[in-house]
GROMACS .gro file of C-alpha atoms in nm:
model
  443
    1MET     CA    1  -2.630   3.459  -6.905
    2LYS     CA    2  -2.742   3.421  -6.561
    3ASN     CA    3  -2.809   3.075  -6.585
    4VAL     CA    4  -2.429   2.989  -6.710
    5PHE     CA    5  -2.393   3.200  -6.466
    6THR     CA    6  -2.572   2.954  -6.186
    7LEU     CA    7  -2.374   2.619  -6.325
    8LEU     CA    8  -2.043   2.803  -6.291
    9LEU     CA    9  -2.117   2.860  -5.893
   10PHE     CA   10  -2.290   2.499  -5.918
   11ILE     CA   11  -1.966   2.359  -6.010
   12ILE     CA   12  -1.752   2.532  -5.805
   13VAL     CA   13  -1.892   2.477  -5.483
   14MET     CA   14  -1.894   2.082  -5.579
   15VAL     CA   15  -1.499   2.107  -5.640
   16PHE     CA   16  -1.457   2.200  -5.304
   17ALA     CA   17  -1.776   2.070  -5.101
   18GLY     CA   18  -1.566   1.679  -5.203
   19CYS     CA   19  -1.733   1.363  -5.328
   20ASP     CA   20  -1.764   1.159  -5.049
   21SER     CA   21  -2.058   0.980  -5.070
   22PRO     CA   22  -2.321   0.926  -4.768
   23MET     CA   23  -2.247   0.563  -4.684
   24GLU     CA   24  -1.947   0.374  -4.776
   25PRO     CA   25  -1.766   0.071  -4.612
   26ILE     CA   26  -1.392   0.048  -4.488
   27SER     CA   27  -1.220  -0.264  -4.385
   28GLU     CA   28  -0.989  -0.339  -4.083
   29LYS     CA   29  -0.759  -0.623  -3.999
   30ASN     CA   30  -0.708  -0.732  -3.659
   31GLU     CA   31  -0.337  -0.851  -3.650
   32LYS     CA   32  -0.466  -1.039  -3.267
   33THR     CA   33  -0.734  -1.198  -3.454
   34GLY     CA   34  -0.642  -1.189  -3.850
   35THR     CA   35  -1.030  -1.110  -3.933
   36ILE     CA   36  -1.116  -0.873  -4.168
   37SER     CA   37  -1.493  -0.680  -4.054
   38SER     CA   38  -1.670  -0.428  -4.253
   39THR     CA   39  -1.850  -0.129  -4.137
   40SER     CA   40  -2.046   0.120  -4.293
   41LEU     CA   41  -1.967   0.415  -4.216
   42SER     CA   42  -2.165   0.762  -4.266
   43LYS     CA   43  -1.996   1.128  -4.352
   44GLY     CA   44  -2.045   1.375  -3.953
   45SER     CA   45  -2.162   1.778  -4.028
   46ASP     CA   46  -1.779   1.818  -3.958
   47GLY     CA   47  -1.637   1.632  -4.274
   48LYS     CA   48  -1.500   1.306  -4.084
   49LYS     CA   49  -1.667   0.926  -4.119
   50ARG     CA   50  -1.824   0.859  -3.817
   51ASN     CA   51  -1.992   0.472  -3.731
   52ASN     CA   52  -2.334   0.524  -3.674
   53ASP     CA   53  -2.384   0.217  -3.434
   54ARG     CA   54  -2.045   0.346  -3.267
   55HIS     CA   55  -2.155   0.747  -3.252
   56ASP     CA   56  -2.344   0.942  -3.018
   57ASP     CA   57  -2.404   1.308  -2.994
   58ASP     CA   58  -2.442   1.323  -2.644
   59ASN     CA   59  -1.992   1.369  -2.524
   60ASP     CA   60  -1.709   1.277  -2.763
   61CYS     CA   61  -1.580   1.112  -2.483
   62ASP     CA   62  -1.723   0.841  -2.424
   63ASP     CA   63  -1.726   0.664  -2.875
   64ASP     CA   64  -1.598   0.399  -3.047
   65HIS     CA   65  -1.561   0.623  -3.343
   66ASP     CA   66  -1.373   0.332  -3.569
   67GLY     CA   67  -1.542  -0.011  -3.383
   68ASP     CA   68  -1.152  -0.080  -3.255
   69ASP     CA   69  -1.262  -0.184  -2.857
   70ASP     CA   70  -1.147   0.164  -2.806
   71HIS     CA   71  -1.318   0.488  -2.736
   72ASP     CA   72  -1.035   0.715  -2.893
   73GLY     CA   73  -1.226   0.929  -3.139
   74ASP     CA   74  -0.952   0.808  -3.370
   75ASP     CA   75  -1.118   0.790  -3.675
   76ASP     CA   76  -0.883   0.974  -3.957
   77HIS     CA   77  -0.669   0.998  -4.276
   78ASP     CA   78  -0.466   0.697  -4.211
   79ASP     CA   79  -0.364   0.618  -4.573
   80ASP     CA   80  -0.293   1.010  -4.634
   81ASP     CA   81  -0.050   1.117  -4.803
   82HIS     CA   82   0.184   1.348  -4.537
   83ASN     CA   83   0.547   1.406  -4.676
   84GLY     CA   84   0.434   1.408  -5.028
   85ASP     CA   85   0.628   1.155  -5.149
   86GLY     CA   86   0.400   1.008  -5.337
   87ASP     CA   87   0.314   0.702  -5.177
   88HIS     CA   88   0.199   0.523  -4.785
   89ASP     CA   89   0.456   0.329  -4.755
   90GLY     CA   90   0.475   0.425  -4.315
   91ASP     CA   91   0.758   0.700  -4.385
   92ASP     CA   92   0.537   0.988  -4.336
   93ASP     CA   93   0.580   1.236  -4.041
   94ASN     CA   94   0.991   1.150  -4.046
   95ASN     CA   95   0.933   0.804  -3.894
   96ASN     CA   96   1.097   0.500  -3.902
   97GLY     CA   97   0.862   0.240  -3.984
   98GLY     CA   98   0.854   0.170  -3.578
   99GLY     CA   99   1.126   0.228  -3.364
  100SER     CA  100   1.369  -0.055  -3.490
  101THR     CA  101   1.655   0.173  -3.276
  102CYS     CA  102   1.569   0.136  -2.857
  103ASP     CA  103   1.490   0.472  -2.671
  104ALA     CA  104   1.839   0.516  -2.506
  105ASP     CA  105   1.643   0.654  -2.206
  106GLY     CA  106   1.344   0.461  -2.147
  107ILE     CA  107   1.115   0.797  -2.158
  108VAL     CA  108   0.936   0.808  -2.527
  109THR     CA  109   0.629   1.074  -2.680
  110LEU     CA  110   0.368   1.054  -2.556
  111TRP     CA  111   0.083   1.099  -2.931
  112ALA     CA  112  -0.229   1.229  -2.989
  113GLY     CA  113  -0.410   1.260  -3.360
  114LYS     CA  114  -0.011   1.151  -3.428
  115SER     CA  115   0.094   1.526  -3.404
  116THR     CA  116   0.026   1.665  -3.058
  117SER     CA  117   0.279   1.604  -2.828
  118VAL     CA  118   0.015   1.516  -2.478
  119GLY     CA  119   0.254   1.311  -2.239
  120THR     CA  120   0.562   1.111  -2.235
  121VAL     CA  121   0.615   0.671  -2.169
  122THR     CA  122   0.838   0.541  -1.925
  123ILE     CA  123   1.028   0.282  -1.896
  124SER     CA  124   1.219   0.154  -1.584
  125GLU     CA  125   1.269  -0.165  -1.422
  126ASP     CA  126   1.436  -0.343  -1.139
  127ALA     CA  127   1.544  -0.676  -1.102
  128ASN     CA  128   1.240  -0.780  -1.062
  129TYR     CA  129   0.961  -0.563  -1.222
  130LEU     CA  130   0.889  -0.374  -1.516
  131TYR     CA  131   0.746  -0.018  -1.534
  132VAL     CA  132   0.572   0.125  -1.776
  133MET     CA  133   0.383   0.464  -1.681
  134TYR     CA  134   0.219   0.682  -1.922
  135ALA     CA  135   0.234   1.067  -1.780
  136THR     CA  136  -0.016   1.336  -1.929
  137THR     CA  137   0.083   1.707  -1.954
  138GLY     CA  138  -0.077   2.063  -1.965
  139LEU     CA  139  -0.535   1.999  -1.996
  140TRP     CA  140  -0.506   1.667  -2.113
  141LYS     CA  141  -0.566   1.370  -1.882
  142ILE     CA  142  -0.589   1.030  -1.962
  143LYS     CA  143  -0.872   0.786  -1.989
  144GLU     CA  144  -0.829   0.434  -2.115
  145THR     CA  145  -0.470   0.248  -2.146
  146HIS     CA  146  -0.411  -0.062  -2.344
  147LEU     CA  147  -0.033  -0.198  -2.328
  148ASP     CA  148   0.133  -0.490  -2.559
  149ILE     CA  149   0.451  -0.604  -2.541
  150SER     CA  150   0.602  -0.760  -2.787
  151THR     CA  151   0.997  -0.973  -2.846
  152SER     CA  152   0.866  -0.918  -3.253
  153GLN     CA  153   0.837  -0.515  -3.417
  154TYR     CA  154   0.504  -0.410  -3.459
  155THR     CA  155   0.385  -0.393  -3.843
  156GLN     CA  156   0.005  -0.272  -3.712
  157ARG     CA  157  -0.159  -0.197  -3.444
  158GLY     CA  158  -0.457  -0.476  -3.418
  159ALA     CA  159  -0.725  -0.308  -3.190
  160PRO     CA  160  -0.640  -0.210  -2.872
  161GLY     CA  161  -0.949  -0.361  -2.745
  162GLN     CA  162  -0.709  -0.698  -2.714
  163TYR     CA  163  -0.405  -0.617  -2.547
  164ASN     CA  164  -0.244  -0.760  -2.285
  165PHE     CA  165  -0.326  -0.480  -2.084
  166GLN     CA  166  -0.604  -0.266  -2.034
  167SER     CA  167  -0.725  -0.035  -1.697
  168SER     CA  168  -0.957   0.218  -1.769
  169ASN     CA  169  -1.016   0.584  -1.559
  170SER     CA  170  -1.314   0.758  -1.630
  171ASN     CA  171  -1.236   1.031  -1.468
  172GLY     CA  172  -0.930   1.090  -1.624
  173VAL     CA  173  -0.611   1.102  -1.478
  174THR     CA  174  -0.303   1.193  -1.496
  175SER     CA  175  -0.026   0.933  -1.463
  176TYR     CA  176  -0.154   0.560  -1.472
  177ILE     CA  177   0.158   0.253  -1.377
  178TYR     CA  178   0.208  -0.077  -1.499
  179THR     CA  179   0.394  -0.292  -1.301
  180ILE     CA  180   0.511  -0.623  -1.485
  181PRO     CA  181   0.678  -0.884  -1.333
  182LYS     CA  182   1.019  -0.943  -1.553
  183THR     CA  183   0.986  -1.351  -1.772
  184TRP     CA  184   1.264  -1.232  -2.006
  185THR     CA  185   1.602  -1.322  -1.958
  186ALA     CA  186   1.898  -0.978  -2.000
  187GLY     CA  187   1.892  -0.820  -2.230
  188THR     CA  188   1.564  -0.867  -2.455
  189LYS     CA  189   1.495  -0.613  -2.685
  190LEU     CA  190   1.104  -0.585  -2.632
  191TYR     CA  191   0.868  -0.322  -2.841
  192PHE     CA  192   0.567  -0.126  -2.703
  193LEU     CA  193   0.246  -0.073  -2.785
  194THR     CA  194   0.119   0.214  -2.538
  195HIS     CA  195  -0.217   0.284  -2.691
  196ALA     CA  196  -0.409   0.572  -2.435
  197VAL     CA  197  -0.708   0.742  -2.518
  198VAL     CA  198  -0.741   1.119  -2.375
  199GLY     CA  199  -0.942   1.402  -2.357
  200LYS     CA  200  -0.923   1.772  -2.352
  201TYR     CA  201  -1.056   1.835  -1.970
  202SER     CA  202  -1.272   2.186  -1.892
  203GLY     CA  203  -1.189   2.119  -1.587
  204THR     CA  204  -1.375   1.794  -1.478
  205THR     CA  205  -1.607   1.819  -1.839
  206CYS     CA  206  -1.378   1.634  -2.109
  207GLY     CA  207  -1.411   1.793  -2.438
  208SER     CA  208  -1.263   1.600  -2.701
  209THR     CA  209  -1.046   1.201  -2.716
  210GLN     CA  210  -0.785   1.156  -2.905
  211THR     CA  211  -0.582   0.819  -2.991
  212ALA     CA  212  -0.287   0.819  -2.851
  213TYR     CA  213   0.013   0.658  -2.876
  214GLY     CA  214   0.433   0.649  -2.781
  215GLY     CA  215   0.731   0.621  -2.916
  216THR     CA  216   0.751   0.655  -3.278
  217VAL     CA  217   0.434   0.726  -3.529
  218VAL     CA  218   0.401   0.447  -3.753
  219ILE     CA  219   0.094   0.524  -4.075
  220PRO     CA  220   0.062   0.157  -4.213
  221HIS     CA  221  -0.072   0.094  -4.606
  222SER     CA  222  -0.393  -0.044  -4.474
  223GLY     CA  223  -0.531  -0.005  -4.161
  224SER     CA  224  -0.485   0.245  -3.809
  225TRP     CA  225  -0.209   0.519  -3.752
  226TYR     CA  226  -0.047   0.371  -3.427
  227ALA     CA  227   0.338   0.468  -3.219
  228THR     CA  228   0.605   0.219  -3.093
  229PHE     CA  229   0.950   0.184  -2.968
  230CYS     CA  230   1.144  -0.101  -2.765
  231HIS     CA  231   1.372  -0.106  -2.479
  232SER     CA  232   1.633  -0.361  -2.370
  233LEU     CA  233   1.619  -0.507  -2.056
  234ASP     CA  234   1.958  -0.427  -1.852
  235ASN     CA  235   2.237  -0.655  -1.934
  236THR     CA  236   2.360  -0.672  -1.597
  237PRO     CA  237   2.208  -0.987  -1.378
  238PRO     CA  238   2.021  -0.806  -1.143
  239PRO     CA  239   2.250  -0.831  -0.743
  240PRO     CA  240   2.228  -1.138  -0.531
  241PRO     CA  241   2.001  -1.044  -0.244
  242THR     CA  242   2.115  -0.988   0.086
  243TYR     CA  243   2.074  -1.000   0.457
  244LEU     CA  244   2.099  -0.891   0.805
  245ILE     CA  245   2.206  -1.133   1.082
  246HIS     CA  246   2.094  -0.926   1.408
  247GLY     CA  247   1.943  -1.014   1.807
  248VAL     CA  248   1.992  -0.883   2.117
  249THR     CA  249   2.256  -0.969   2.420
  250PHE     CA  250   2.077  -0.975   2.731
  251VAL     CA  251   2.034  -0.977   3.081
  252ASP     CA  252   1.884  -1.329   3.215
  253ALA     CA  253   1.731  -1.272   3.529
  254ASN     CA  254   1.560  -1.619   3.561
  255SER     CA  255   1.825  -1.739   3.354
  256ASN     CA  256   1.587  -1.920   3.099
  257GLY     CA  257   1.824  -1.866   2.819
  258ALA     CA  258   1.503  -1.714   2.655
  259GLN     CA  259   1.448  -1.283   2.711
  260ASP     CA  260   1.152  -1.215   2.882
  261PRO     CA  261   0.973  -0.886   2.808
  262SER     CA  262   1.115  -0.734   3.154
  263GLU     CA  263   1.500  -0.853   3.088
  264THR     CA  264   1.683  -0.573   2.945
  265GLY     CA  265   1.961  -0.593   2.662
  266LEU     CA  266   2.371  -0.551   2.774
  267ALA     CA  267   2.568  -0.286   2.625
  268ASN     CA  268   2.911  -0.294   2.498
  269VAL     CA  269   2.880  -0.697   2.465
  270THR     CA  270   3.140  -0.771   2.113
  271VAL     CA  271   3.028  -1.048   1.843
  272SER     CA  272   3.191  -1.151   1.594
  273LEU     CA  273   3.088  -1.294   1.248
  274SER     CA  274   3.322  -1.640   1.136
  275ASN     CA  275   3.339  -1.363   0.768
  276GLY     CA  276   3.560  -1.176   0.981
  277ALA     CA  277   3.333  -0.888   1.030
  278MET     CA  278   3.310  -0.752   1.449
  279ALA     CA  279   2.984  -0.579   1.621
  280THR     CA  280   2.932  -0.453   1.945
  281SER     CA  281   2.613  -0.455   2.124
  282ASP     CA  282   2.421  -0.138   2.185
  283ALA     CA  283   2.292   0.070   2.444
  284ASN     CA  284   1.982  -0.156   2.420
  285GLY     CA  285   2.200  -0.453   2.375
  286ALA     CA  286   2.123  -0.476   1.999
  287TYR     CA  287   2.360  -0.552   1.749
  288SER     CA  288   2.367  -0.681   1.372
  289PHE     CA  289   2.515  -0.793   1.037
  290GLY     CA  290   2.442  -0.656   0.706
  291GLY     CA  291   2.566  -0.753   0.332
  292LEU     CA  292   2.516  -1.138   0.405
  293LEU     CA  293   2.477  -1.301   0.048
  294ALA     CA  294   2.310  -1.695   0.155
  295GLY     CA  295   2.524  -1.972   0.354
  296SER     CA  296   2.572  -1.996   0.735
  297TYR     CA  297   2.740  -1.834   0.915
  298THR     CA  298   2.911  -1.826   1.346
  299VAL     CA  299   2.800  -1.585   1.583
  300THR     CA  300   3.034  -1.564   1.844
  301VAL     CA  301   2.978  -1.347   2.156
  302SER     CA  302   3.264  -1.251   2.404
  303GLY     CA  303   3.264  -1.329   2.806
  304VAL     CA  304   3.153  -1.033   3.076
  305THR     CA  305   3.316  -0.955   3.373
  306GLY     CA  306   3.068  -0.978   3.578
  307TYR     CA  307   2.784  -1.198   3.431
  308THR     CA  308   2.787  -1.535   3.290
  309GLN     CA  309   2.638  -1.693   3.020
  310THR     CA  310   2.291  -1.886   2.969
  311THR     CA  311   2.289  -1.939   2.641
  312SER     CA  312   2.610  -2.051   2.364
  313SER     CA  313   2.806  -1.796   2.327
  314SER     CA  314   2.784  -1.932   1.939
  315ALA     CA  315   2.535  -2.013   1.711
  316THR     CA  316   2.506  -2.171   1.418
  317VAL     CA  317   2.246  -1.904   1.162
  318THR     CA  318   2.165  -1.995   0.801
  319ILE     CA  319   2.007  -1.807   0.578
  320LEU     CA  320   1.770  -1.910   0.345
  321SER     CA  321   1.556  -1.614   0.237
  322SER     CA  322   1.535  -1.360   0.505
  323ASP     CA  323   1.773  -1.235   0.768
  324GLY     CA  324   1.834  -1.428   1.020
  325SER     CA  325   1.849  -1.364   1.372
  326VAL     CA  326   2.011  -1.533   1.678
  327ASN     CA  327   2.038  -1.416   2.100
  328PHE     CA  328   2.285  -1.452   2.359
  329GLY     CA  329   2.137  -1.434   2.801
  330TYR     CA  330   2.379  -1.301   3.033
  331ALA     CA  331   2.331  -1.391   3.418
  332ALA     CA  332   2.447  -1.167   3.686
  333ILE     CA  333   2.763  -1.300   3.912
  334PRO     CA  334   2.570  -1.215   4.260
  335PRO     CA  335   2.913  -1.059   4.468
  336PRO     CA  336   3.052  -1.283   4.732
  337PRO     CA  337   2.880  -1.377   5.085
  338PRO     CA  338   3.070  -1.126   5.336
  339THR     CA  339   3.346  -1.371   5.548
  340TYR     CA  340   3.393  -1.272   5.916
  341THR     CA  341   3.710  -1.309   6.152
  342ILE     CA  342   3.735  -1.472   6.506
  343SER     CA  343   4.006  -1.370   6.769
  344GLY     CA  344   4.187  -1.310   7.050
  345ASN     CA  345   4.446  -1.355   7.268
  346VAL     CA  346   4.543  -1.613   7.579
  347PHE     CA  347   4.749  -1.448   7.822
  348LEU     CA  348   4.884  -1.528   8.181
  349ASP     CA  349   4.601  -1.442   8.381
  350ILE     CA  350   4.839  -1.275   8.685
  351ASN     CA  351   4.579  -1.164   8.865
  352GLY     CA  352   4.337  -1.461   8.821
  353ASN     CA  353   3.991  -1.312   8.762
  354GLY     CA  354   3.972  -1.451   8.396
  355LEU     CA  355   3.972  -1.137   8.208
  356LEU     CA  356   4.265  -0.961   8.042
  357ASP     CA  357   4.361  -0.675   8.245
  358VAL     CA  358   4.657  -0.393   8.166
  359GLY     CA  359   4.961  -0.507   8.251
  360GLU     CA  360   4.900  -0.928   8.190
  361ILE     CA  361   5.104  -1.048   7.887
  362GLY     CA  362   5.007  -1.305   7.627
  363ILE     CA  363   5.118  -1.641   7.615
  364PRO     CA  364   5.295  -1.694   7.308
  365GLY     CA  365   5.300  -2.085   7.119
  366ILE     CA  366   4.956  -2.162   7.249
  367THR     CA  367   4.746  -2.405   7.056
  368VAL     CA  368   4.377  -2.253   6.954
  369THR     CA  369   4.166  -2.486   6.786
  370LEU     CA  370   3.809  -2.378   6.569
  371ASN     CA  371   3.564  -2.627   6.518
  372ALA     CA  372   3.766  -2.902   6.588
  373THR     CA  373   3.957  -2.904   6.234
  374THR     CA  374   4.181  -2.621   6.238
  375SER     CA  375   4.464  -2.425   6.461
  376VAL     CA  376   4.639  -2.228   6.493
  377LEU     CA  377   4.911  -2.089   6.722
  378THR     CA  378   4.945  -1.737   6.938
  379ASP     CA  379   5.214  -1.533   6.856
  380MET     CA  380   5.447  -1.353   7.044
  381ASN     CA  381   5.189  -1.132   7.189
  382GLY     CA  382   4.965  -1.426   7.228
  383ASN     CA  383   4.692  -1.331   6.987
  384TYR     CA  384   4.508  -1.554   6.708
  385SER     CA  385   4.250  -1.512   6.472
  386PHE     CA  386   4.086  -1.758   6.208
  387THR     CA  387   3.989  -1.574   5.871
  388GLY     CA  388   3.765  -1.544   5.637
  389LEU     CA  389   3.412  -1.731   5.814
  390SER     CA  390   3.068  -1.750   5.696
  391PRO     CA  391   2.805  -1.678   6.000
  392ALA     CA  392   2.768  -1.928   6.167
  393THR     CA  393   2.830  -2.079   6.559
  394TYR     CA  394   3.167  -2.176   6.636
  395SER     CA  395   3.338  -2.390   6.920
  396LEU     CA  396   3.691  -2.312   6.975
  397ILE     CA  397   3.891  -2.441   7.241
  398ALA     CA  398   4.289  -2.332   7.381
  399VAL     CA  399   4.467  -2.646   7.387
  400VAL     CA  400   4.741  -2.648   7.719
  401THR     CA  401   4.908  -2.866   7.893
  402GLY     CA  402   4.971  -2.889   8.261
  403VAL     CA  403   5.159  -2.640   8.223
  404TYR     CA  404   4.911  -2.347   8.269
  405ASN     CA  405   4.576  -2.407   8.491
  406PRO     CA  406   4.269  -2.179   8.289
  407THR     CA  407   4.114  -1.919   8.545
  408ASN     CA  408   3.799  -1.903   8.244
  409SER     CA  409   3.713  -2.178   8.027
  410ASN     CA  410   3.965  -2.275   7.745
  411VAL     CA  411   3.602  -2.370   7.561
  412ALA     CA  412   3.432  -2.044   7.382
  413THR     CA  413   3.117  -2.095   7.147
  414ILE     CA  414   3.056  -1.805   6.897
  415GLY     CA  415   2.791  -1.732   6.721
  416ILE     CA  416   2.867  -1.517   6.400
  417VAL     CA  417   2.524  -1.332   6.261
  418ASP     CA  418   2.667  -0.998   6.028
  419ALA     CA  419   2.983  -0.947   6.271
  420ASN     CA  420   3.266  -1.054   6.358
  421GLY     CA  421   3.375  -1.282   6.699
  422SER     CA  422   3.620  -1.311   7.005
  423ALA     CA  423   3.738  -1.470   7.263
  424ASN     CA  424   4.003  -1.492   7.552
  425PHE     CA  425   4.177  -1.734   7.733
  426GLY     CA  426   4.297  -1.678   8.049
  427PHE     CA  427   4.593  -1.969   8.210
  428THR     CA  428   4.736  -1.901   8.542
  429ASP     CA  429   4.941  -2.092   8.827
  430ALA     CA  430   5.257  -2.166   8.592
  431ILE     CA  431   5.397  -2.511   8.727
  432VAL     CA  432   5.732  -2.394   8.543
  433PRO     CA  433   5.823  -2.053   8.570
  434LEU     CA  434   5.764  -1.885   8.235
  435LYS     CA  435   6.092  -1.793   8.067
  436PRO     CA  436   6.138  -1.418   8.055
  437SER     CA  437   6.216  -1.463   7.655
  438MET     CA  438   5.888  -1.591   7.626
  439LEU     CA  439   5.646  -1.342   7.787
  440LYS     CA  440   5.606  -0.965   7.689
  441ILE     CA  441   5.478  -0.652   7.922
  442ARG     CA  442   5.185  -0.604   7.711
  443ASN     CA  443   5.129  -0.220   7.713
   0.00000   0.00000   0.00000
């Protein structure tokens, strides 16, 4: 009985332990090269097959377990019938065969080991670039990423080490972004293999790594599992670029047509654009027109009281692929120089002393000439004046006939610097007595 019991116990142990041979070959097709490679695998202490040539005992985070040019610890039973339907047809784990329906919002789950959610993969885009962002959650970090993009749906994953885009982060990161120039037309459906090697960390120490893919998990008839998804590029064409036309209206102190460092802006100048837009220069003289498409525009400025323009009042600006700029200069108009007056009186010098005394009356109708060019007649009181005179030296003459004799010279020289000038002319000894109607008593 003892021998029978021992034999039964041995049989039971063998059934539960399995019958894997220590060495058995595994073949994997490389979709990138189309080649078949055979690798001798030995059974590890945990019951999973591991490649003796690629496995070391110091840190699982650095092992290339399956010979696919990465270090992701993805040795697993890829041909298992996970959903119990009796086949190995790629629809296990409730997948639909590989992301045939494009993801609506561009965000998919990043799966590690086929079933553990460790983060997300997000697809976004602008007019010029496609952005693929890996992000992990919890204690998971990204050690490597491998990205492949195709316009055809994937049927196998190939070797991640041969994907189009790759990155390595030896210390582990929680996110990584690929920025990819758009070379596809709008509306193109793109398929993605977003492979990652993720590790679960405790502080800075990595435990073991796992293969991770973003999207819908696929388990093919042969080869390693993967996940994939698709994203349709925006059907709306990017808006055309827009530009600025800007510049400065300034006080051109030296009138050279260019704004020099010491020259300040001129505010409140009205600036108009040929498309109908209007602007007013600010306190610094700056103006701008935004949202302009490429093309030619005419910029025109208004006149400003007290200034004359040192540049043209309008300019044509052509925009090709960058902003345009034009400045407008104004020189302050200097105030007019001051003007002065020379005035005086032609009078009847009763006492003949050559001075205009109280009670002496003016003589009307006498011609007084300035610089032998400009003449005026004395008024009813004998007064005359010349106005609007600039600083200078002037000569005056009171022109009389033999009716009167001057008691002082009938010629005077007046120098004007910064004040008005005056000269009186006295006459006496009339040959013809003055008519009372010609004279007015001076009070």
